[in-house]
mmCIF file of C-alpha atoms and ligand atoms in Angstrom:
data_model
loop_
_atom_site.group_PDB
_atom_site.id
_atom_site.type_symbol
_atom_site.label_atom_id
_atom_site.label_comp_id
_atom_site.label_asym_id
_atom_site.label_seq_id
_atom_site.Cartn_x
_atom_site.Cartn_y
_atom_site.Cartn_z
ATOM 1 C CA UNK X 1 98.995 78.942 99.739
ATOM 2 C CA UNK X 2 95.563 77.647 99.704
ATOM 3 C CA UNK X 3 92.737 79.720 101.375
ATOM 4 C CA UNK X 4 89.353 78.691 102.909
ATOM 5 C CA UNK X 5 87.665 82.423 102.520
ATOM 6 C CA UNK X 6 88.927 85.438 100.962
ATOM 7 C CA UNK X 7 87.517 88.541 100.956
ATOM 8 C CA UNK X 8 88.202 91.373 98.597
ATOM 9 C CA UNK X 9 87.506 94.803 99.660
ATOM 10 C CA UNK X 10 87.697 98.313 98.042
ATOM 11 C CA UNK X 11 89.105 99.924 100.499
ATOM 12 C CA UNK X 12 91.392 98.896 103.708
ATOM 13 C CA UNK X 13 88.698 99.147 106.618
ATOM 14 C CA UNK X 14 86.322 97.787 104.721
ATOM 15 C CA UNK X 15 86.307 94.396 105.778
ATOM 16 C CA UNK X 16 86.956 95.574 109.446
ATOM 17 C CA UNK X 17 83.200 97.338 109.632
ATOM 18 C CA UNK X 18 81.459 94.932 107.348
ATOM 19 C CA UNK X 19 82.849 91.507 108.312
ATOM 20 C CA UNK X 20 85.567 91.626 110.532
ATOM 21 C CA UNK X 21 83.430 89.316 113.226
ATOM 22 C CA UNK X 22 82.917 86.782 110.547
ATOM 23 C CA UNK X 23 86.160 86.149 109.585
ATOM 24 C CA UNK X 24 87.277 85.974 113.279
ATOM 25 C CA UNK X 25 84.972 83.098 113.888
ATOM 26 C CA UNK X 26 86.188 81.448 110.664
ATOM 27 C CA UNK X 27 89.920 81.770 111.489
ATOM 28 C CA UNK X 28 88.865 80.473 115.599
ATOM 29 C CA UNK X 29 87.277 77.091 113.738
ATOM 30 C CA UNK X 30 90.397 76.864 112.258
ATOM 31 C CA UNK X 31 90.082 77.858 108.832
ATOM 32 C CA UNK X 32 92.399 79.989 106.713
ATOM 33 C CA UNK X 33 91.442 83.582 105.968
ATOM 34 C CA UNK X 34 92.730 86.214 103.702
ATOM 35 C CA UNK X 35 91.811 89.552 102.532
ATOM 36 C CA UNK X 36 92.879 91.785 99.415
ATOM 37 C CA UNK X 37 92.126 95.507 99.346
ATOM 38 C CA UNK X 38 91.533 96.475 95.964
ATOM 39 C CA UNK X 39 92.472 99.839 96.240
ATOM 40 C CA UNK X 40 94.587 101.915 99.461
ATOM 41 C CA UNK X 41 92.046 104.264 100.384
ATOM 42 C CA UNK X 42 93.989 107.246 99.121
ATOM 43 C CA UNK X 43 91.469 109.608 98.599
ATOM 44 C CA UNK X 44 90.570 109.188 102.316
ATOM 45 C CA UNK X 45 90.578 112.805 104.223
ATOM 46 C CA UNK X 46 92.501 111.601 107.298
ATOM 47 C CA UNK X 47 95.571 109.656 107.621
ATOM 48 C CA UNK X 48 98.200 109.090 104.700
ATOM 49 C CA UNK X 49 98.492 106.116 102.437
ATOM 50 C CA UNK X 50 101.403 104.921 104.459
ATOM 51 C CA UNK X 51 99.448 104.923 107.517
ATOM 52 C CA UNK X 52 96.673 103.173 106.297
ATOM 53 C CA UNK X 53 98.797 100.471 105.167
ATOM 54 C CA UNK X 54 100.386 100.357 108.672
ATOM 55 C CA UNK X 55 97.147 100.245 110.440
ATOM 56 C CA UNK X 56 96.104 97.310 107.564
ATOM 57 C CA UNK X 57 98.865 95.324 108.687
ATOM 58 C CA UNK X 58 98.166 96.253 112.350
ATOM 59 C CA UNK X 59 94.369 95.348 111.864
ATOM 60 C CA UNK X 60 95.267 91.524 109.956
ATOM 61 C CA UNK X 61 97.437 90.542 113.070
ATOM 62 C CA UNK X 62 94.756 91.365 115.234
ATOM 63 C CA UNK X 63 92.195 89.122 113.045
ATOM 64 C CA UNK X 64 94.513 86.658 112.669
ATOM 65 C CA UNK X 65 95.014 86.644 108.477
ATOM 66 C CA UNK X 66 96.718 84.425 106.663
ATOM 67 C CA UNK X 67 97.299 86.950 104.019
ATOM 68 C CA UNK X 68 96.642 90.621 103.066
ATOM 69 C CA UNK X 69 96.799 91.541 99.670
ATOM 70 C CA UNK X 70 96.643 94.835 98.317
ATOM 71 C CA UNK X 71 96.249 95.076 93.928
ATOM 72 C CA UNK X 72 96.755 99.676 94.078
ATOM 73 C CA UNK X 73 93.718 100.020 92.012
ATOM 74 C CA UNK X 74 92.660 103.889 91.706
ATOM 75 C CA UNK X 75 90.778 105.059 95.172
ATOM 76 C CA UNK X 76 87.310 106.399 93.593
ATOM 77 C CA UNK X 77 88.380 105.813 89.686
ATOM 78 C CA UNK X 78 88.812 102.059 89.303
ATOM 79 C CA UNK X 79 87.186 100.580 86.545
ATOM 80 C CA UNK X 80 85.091 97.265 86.562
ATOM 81 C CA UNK X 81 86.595 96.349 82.925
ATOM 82 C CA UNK X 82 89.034 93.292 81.550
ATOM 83 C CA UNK X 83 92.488 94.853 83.465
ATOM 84 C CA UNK X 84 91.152 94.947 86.725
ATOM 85 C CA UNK X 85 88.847 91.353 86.582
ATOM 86 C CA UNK X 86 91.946 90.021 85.080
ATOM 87 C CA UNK X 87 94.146 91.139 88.272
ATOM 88 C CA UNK X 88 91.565 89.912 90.884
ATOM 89 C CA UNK X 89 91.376 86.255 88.533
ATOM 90 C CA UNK X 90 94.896 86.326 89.449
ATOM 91 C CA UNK X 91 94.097 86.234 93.072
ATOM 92 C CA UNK X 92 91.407 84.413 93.208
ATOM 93 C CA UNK X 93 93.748 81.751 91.280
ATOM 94 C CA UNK X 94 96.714 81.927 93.954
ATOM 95 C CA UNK X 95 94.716 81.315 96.791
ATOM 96 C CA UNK X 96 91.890 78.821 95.410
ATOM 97 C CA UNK X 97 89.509 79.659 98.006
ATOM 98 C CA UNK X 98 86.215 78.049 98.805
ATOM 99 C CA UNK X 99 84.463 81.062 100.290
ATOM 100 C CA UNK X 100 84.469 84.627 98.445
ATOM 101 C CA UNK X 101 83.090 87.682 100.434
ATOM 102 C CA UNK X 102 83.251 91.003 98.998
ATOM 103 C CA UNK X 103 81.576 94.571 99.515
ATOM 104 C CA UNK X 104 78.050 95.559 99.573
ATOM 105 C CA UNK X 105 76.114 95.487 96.013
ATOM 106 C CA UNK X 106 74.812 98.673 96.294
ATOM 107 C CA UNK X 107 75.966 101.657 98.761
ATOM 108 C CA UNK X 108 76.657 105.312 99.754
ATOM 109 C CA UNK X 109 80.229 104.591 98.618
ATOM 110 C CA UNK X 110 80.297 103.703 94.541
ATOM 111 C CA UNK X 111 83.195 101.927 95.066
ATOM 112 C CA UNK X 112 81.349 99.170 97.003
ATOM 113 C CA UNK X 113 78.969 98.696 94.735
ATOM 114 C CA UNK X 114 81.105 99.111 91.854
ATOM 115 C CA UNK X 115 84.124 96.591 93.833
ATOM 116 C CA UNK X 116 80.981 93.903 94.567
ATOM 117 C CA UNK X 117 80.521 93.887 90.994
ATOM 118 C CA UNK X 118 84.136 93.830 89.753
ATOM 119 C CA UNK X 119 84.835 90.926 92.079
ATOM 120 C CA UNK X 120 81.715 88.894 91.398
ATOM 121 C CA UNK X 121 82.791 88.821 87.608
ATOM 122 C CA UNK X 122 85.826 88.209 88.329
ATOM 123 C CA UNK X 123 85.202 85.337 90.563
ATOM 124 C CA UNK X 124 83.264 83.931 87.379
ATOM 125 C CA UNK X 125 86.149 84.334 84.856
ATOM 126 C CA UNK X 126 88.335 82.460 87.019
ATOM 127 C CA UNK X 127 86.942 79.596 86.316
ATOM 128 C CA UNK X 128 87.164 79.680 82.422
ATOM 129 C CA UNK X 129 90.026 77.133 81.400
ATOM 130 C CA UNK X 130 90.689 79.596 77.930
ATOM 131 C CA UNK X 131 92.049 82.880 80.290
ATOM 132 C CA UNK X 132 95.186 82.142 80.704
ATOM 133 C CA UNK X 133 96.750 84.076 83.455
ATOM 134 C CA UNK X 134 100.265 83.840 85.142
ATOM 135 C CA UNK X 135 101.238 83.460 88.739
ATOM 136 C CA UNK X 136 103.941 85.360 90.669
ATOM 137 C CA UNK X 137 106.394 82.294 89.750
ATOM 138 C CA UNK X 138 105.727 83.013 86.080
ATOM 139 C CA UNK X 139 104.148 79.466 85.903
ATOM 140 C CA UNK X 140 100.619 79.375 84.134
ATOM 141 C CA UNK X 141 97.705 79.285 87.009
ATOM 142 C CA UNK X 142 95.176 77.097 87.212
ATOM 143 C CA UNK X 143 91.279 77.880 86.555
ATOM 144 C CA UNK X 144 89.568 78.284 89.845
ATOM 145 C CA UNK X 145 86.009 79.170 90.813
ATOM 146 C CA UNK X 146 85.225 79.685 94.355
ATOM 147 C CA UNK X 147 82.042 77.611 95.756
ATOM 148 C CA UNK X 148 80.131 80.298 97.011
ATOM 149 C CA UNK X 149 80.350 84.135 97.050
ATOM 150 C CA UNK X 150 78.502 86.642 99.410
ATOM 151 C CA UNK X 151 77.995 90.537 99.933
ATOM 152 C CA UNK X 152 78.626 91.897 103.599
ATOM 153 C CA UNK X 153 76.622 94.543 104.039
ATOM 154 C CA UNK X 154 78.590 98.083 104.772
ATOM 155 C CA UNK X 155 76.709 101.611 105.122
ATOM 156 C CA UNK X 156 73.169 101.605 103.627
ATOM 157 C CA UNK X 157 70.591 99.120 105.105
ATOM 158 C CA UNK X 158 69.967 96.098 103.102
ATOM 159 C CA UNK X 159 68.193 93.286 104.544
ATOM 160 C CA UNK X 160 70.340 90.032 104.866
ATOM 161 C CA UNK X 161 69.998 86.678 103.189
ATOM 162 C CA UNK X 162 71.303 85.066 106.125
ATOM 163 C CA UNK X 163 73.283 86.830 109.768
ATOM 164 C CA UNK X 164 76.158 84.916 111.649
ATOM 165 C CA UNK X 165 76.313 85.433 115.464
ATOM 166 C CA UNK X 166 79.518 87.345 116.265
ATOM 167 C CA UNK X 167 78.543 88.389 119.463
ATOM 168 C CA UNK X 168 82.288 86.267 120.993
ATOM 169 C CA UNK X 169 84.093 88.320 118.897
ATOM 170 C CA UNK X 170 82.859 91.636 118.846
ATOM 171 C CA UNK X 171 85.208 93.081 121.002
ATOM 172 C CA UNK X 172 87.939 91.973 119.008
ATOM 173 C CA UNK X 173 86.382 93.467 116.463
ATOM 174 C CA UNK X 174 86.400 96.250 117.577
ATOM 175 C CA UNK X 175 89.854 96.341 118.443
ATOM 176 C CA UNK X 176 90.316 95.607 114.317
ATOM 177 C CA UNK X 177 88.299 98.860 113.564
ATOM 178 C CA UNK X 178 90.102 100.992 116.167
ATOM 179 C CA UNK X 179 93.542 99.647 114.823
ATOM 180 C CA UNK X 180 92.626 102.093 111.499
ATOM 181 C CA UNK X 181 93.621 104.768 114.272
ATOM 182 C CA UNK X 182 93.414 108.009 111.833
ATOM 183 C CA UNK X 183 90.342 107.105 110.467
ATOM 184 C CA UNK X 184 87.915 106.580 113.396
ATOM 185 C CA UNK X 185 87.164 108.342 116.218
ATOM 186 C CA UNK X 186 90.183 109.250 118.623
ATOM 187 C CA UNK X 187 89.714 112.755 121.150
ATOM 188 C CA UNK X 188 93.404 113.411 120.200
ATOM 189 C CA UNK X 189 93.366 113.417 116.981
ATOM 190 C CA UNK X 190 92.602 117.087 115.359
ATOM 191 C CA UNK X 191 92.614 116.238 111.392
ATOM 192 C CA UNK X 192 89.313 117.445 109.935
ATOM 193 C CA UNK X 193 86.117 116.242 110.861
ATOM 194 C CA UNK X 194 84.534 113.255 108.553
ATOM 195 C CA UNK X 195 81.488 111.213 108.113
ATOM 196 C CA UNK X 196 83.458 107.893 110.053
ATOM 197 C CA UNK X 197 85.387 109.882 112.612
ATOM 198 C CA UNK X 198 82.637 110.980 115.052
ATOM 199 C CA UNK X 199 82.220 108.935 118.124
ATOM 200 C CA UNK X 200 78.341 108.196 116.776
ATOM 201 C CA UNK X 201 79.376 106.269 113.737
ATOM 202 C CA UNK X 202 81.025 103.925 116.084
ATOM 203 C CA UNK X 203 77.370 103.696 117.960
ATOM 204 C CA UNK X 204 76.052 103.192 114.533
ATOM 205 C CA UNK X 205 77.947 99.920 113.651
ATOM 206 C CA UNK X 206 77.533 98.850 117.260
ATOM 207 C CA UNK X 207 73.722 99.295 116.502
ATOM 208 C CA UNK X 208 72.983 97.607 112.801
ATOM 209 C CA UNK X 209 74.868 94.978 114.960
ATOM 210 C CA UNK X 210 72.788 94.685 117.618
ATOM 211 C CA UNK X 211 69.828 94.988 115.343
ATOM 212 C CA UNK X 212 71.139 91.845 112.992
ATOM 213 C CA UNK X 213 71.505 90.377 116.040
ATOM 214 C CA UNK X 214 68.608 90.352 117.812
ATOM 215 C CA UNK X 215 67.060 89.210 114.786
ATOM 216 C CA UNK X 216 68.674 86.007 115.080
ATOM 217 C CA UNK X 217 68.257 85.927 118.929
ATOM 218 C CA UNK X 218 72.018 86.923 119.864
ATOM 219 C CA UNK X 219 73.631 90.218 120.950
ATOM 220 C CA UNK X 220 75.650 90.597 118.189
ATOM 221 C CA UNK X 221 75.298 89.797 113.973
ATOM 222 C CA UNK X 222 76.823 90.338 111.041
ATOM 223 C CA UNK X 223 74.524 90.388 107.843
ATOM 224 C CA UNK X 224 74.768 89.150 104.764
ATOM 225 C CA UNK X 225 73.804 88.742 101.040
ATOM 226 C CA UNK X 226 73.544 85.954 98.203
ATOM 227 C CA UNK X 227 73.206 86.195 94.439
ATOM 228 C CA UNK X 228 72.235 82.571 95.045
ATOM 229 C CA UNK X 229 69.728 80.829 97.204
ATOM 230 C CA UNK X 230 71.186 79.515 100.746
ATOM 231 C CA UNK X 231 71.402 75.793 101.187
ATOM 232 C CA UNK X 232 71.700 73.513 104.154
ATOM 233 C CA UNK X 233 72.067 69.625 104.646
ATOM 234 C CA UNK X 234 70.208 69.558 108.091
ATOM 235 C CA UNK X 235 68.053 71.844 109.413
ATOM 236 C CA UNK X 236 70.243 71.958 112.291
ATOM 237 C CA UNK X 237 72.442 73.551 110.736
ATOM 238 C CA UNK X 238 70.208 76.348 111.092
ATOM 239 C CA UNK X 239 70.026 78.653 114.507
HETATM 240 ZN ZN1 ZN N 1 84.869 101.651 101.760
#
């Protein structure tokens, strides 16, 4: 199956926070939309694997994926050498998609840092006729290089290339991030305390929203980043 945009995380809730308002947009214009998690957030504090896969699942039917992917790579320990780009050209090769977005290039998290990096070269190999990779059918894939790539921006403040107005979607964003029920903030839950579980990291995403927003003159924005420079046929294209 052939995607518009995929985006590759590191771990599942990733995409939720970072571009979950994005993609919903995307997927209401029509377009297709998939996401792989690179790794299943194992080392996270609250919740087990199993129920973060559940709550995965939960959180793609409530964006409205196409697909979710997850490749198992190591929670805190993955690598950004030849086995794992050579897993994610696989990917990138099955669904042939025009838009890549992956994590933040530099964060609180290494993994999003180290996953944005991973990914980009990844992206790059893919298009290299000589690697030679095979898809699920055992039939040689083809080379592939997606058209454009670009960071969402996750915990620590970077200042975006470019925002897009999610403001119609937000509460159904929302409803994504809450669907990763162990992890975020819920009065009945009594696992330990962590850094994303207090009801104030909620305000905090609501907030960098609000802020990327009203830069851009809406309530609501996601922000972004580009290893390349932004280009546009019209101005108009521009809000
Ligand atoms: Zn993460």
């Amino acid at each position: 199956m052939k995607l518009d945009i995929l985006a590759f995380a590191s771990h599942p809730d990733d995409v939720e926070l970072g571009c979950a308002g994005t993609i919903l947009a995307h997927i209401a214009a029509g377009k297709k939309v998939g996401v792989v998690d690179l790794t299943r957030g194992e080392l996270g504090t609250r919740g087990t694997p199993a129920e973060r896969v559940e709550e995965a699942e939960a959180a793609a039917k409530i964006m409205g994926l196409s697909v979710r992917d997850n490749l198992g790579f190591a929670d805190g320990f993955f690598a950004n050498d030849k086995e794992h780009q050579l897993q994610i050209v696989r990917k990138v090769r099955q669904y042939q998609p025009d838009i890549v977005l992956m994590n933040a290039l530099h964060d609180r998290h290494p993994d999003h840092g180290r996953g944005a990096a991973v990914v980009a070269e990844a992206c790059f190999l893919s298009g290299l006729k000589m690697i030679k990779t095979l898809g699920d059918s055992g039939l040689e894939q083809e080379a592939w290089r997606p058209g454009a790539m670009y960071n969402f921006i996750q915990d620590r403040y970077i200042t975006p290339d470019f925002v897009v107005d999610v403001t119609p979607f937000w509460d159904k964003k929302l409803e994504a991030i809450r669907a990763f029920r162990t992890q975020f903030f819920n009065p009945d839950d009594t696992s330990p305390n962590t850094y994303i579980s207090s009801p104030e990291f909620l305000d905090f995403i609501d907030a960098r929203a609000r802020e990327y927003g009203h830069a851009i003159g809406v309530t609501y924005g996601e922000g972004f980043t580009s290893a390349k420079k932004i280009g546009v046929r019209s101005l108009y294209d521009l809000i």
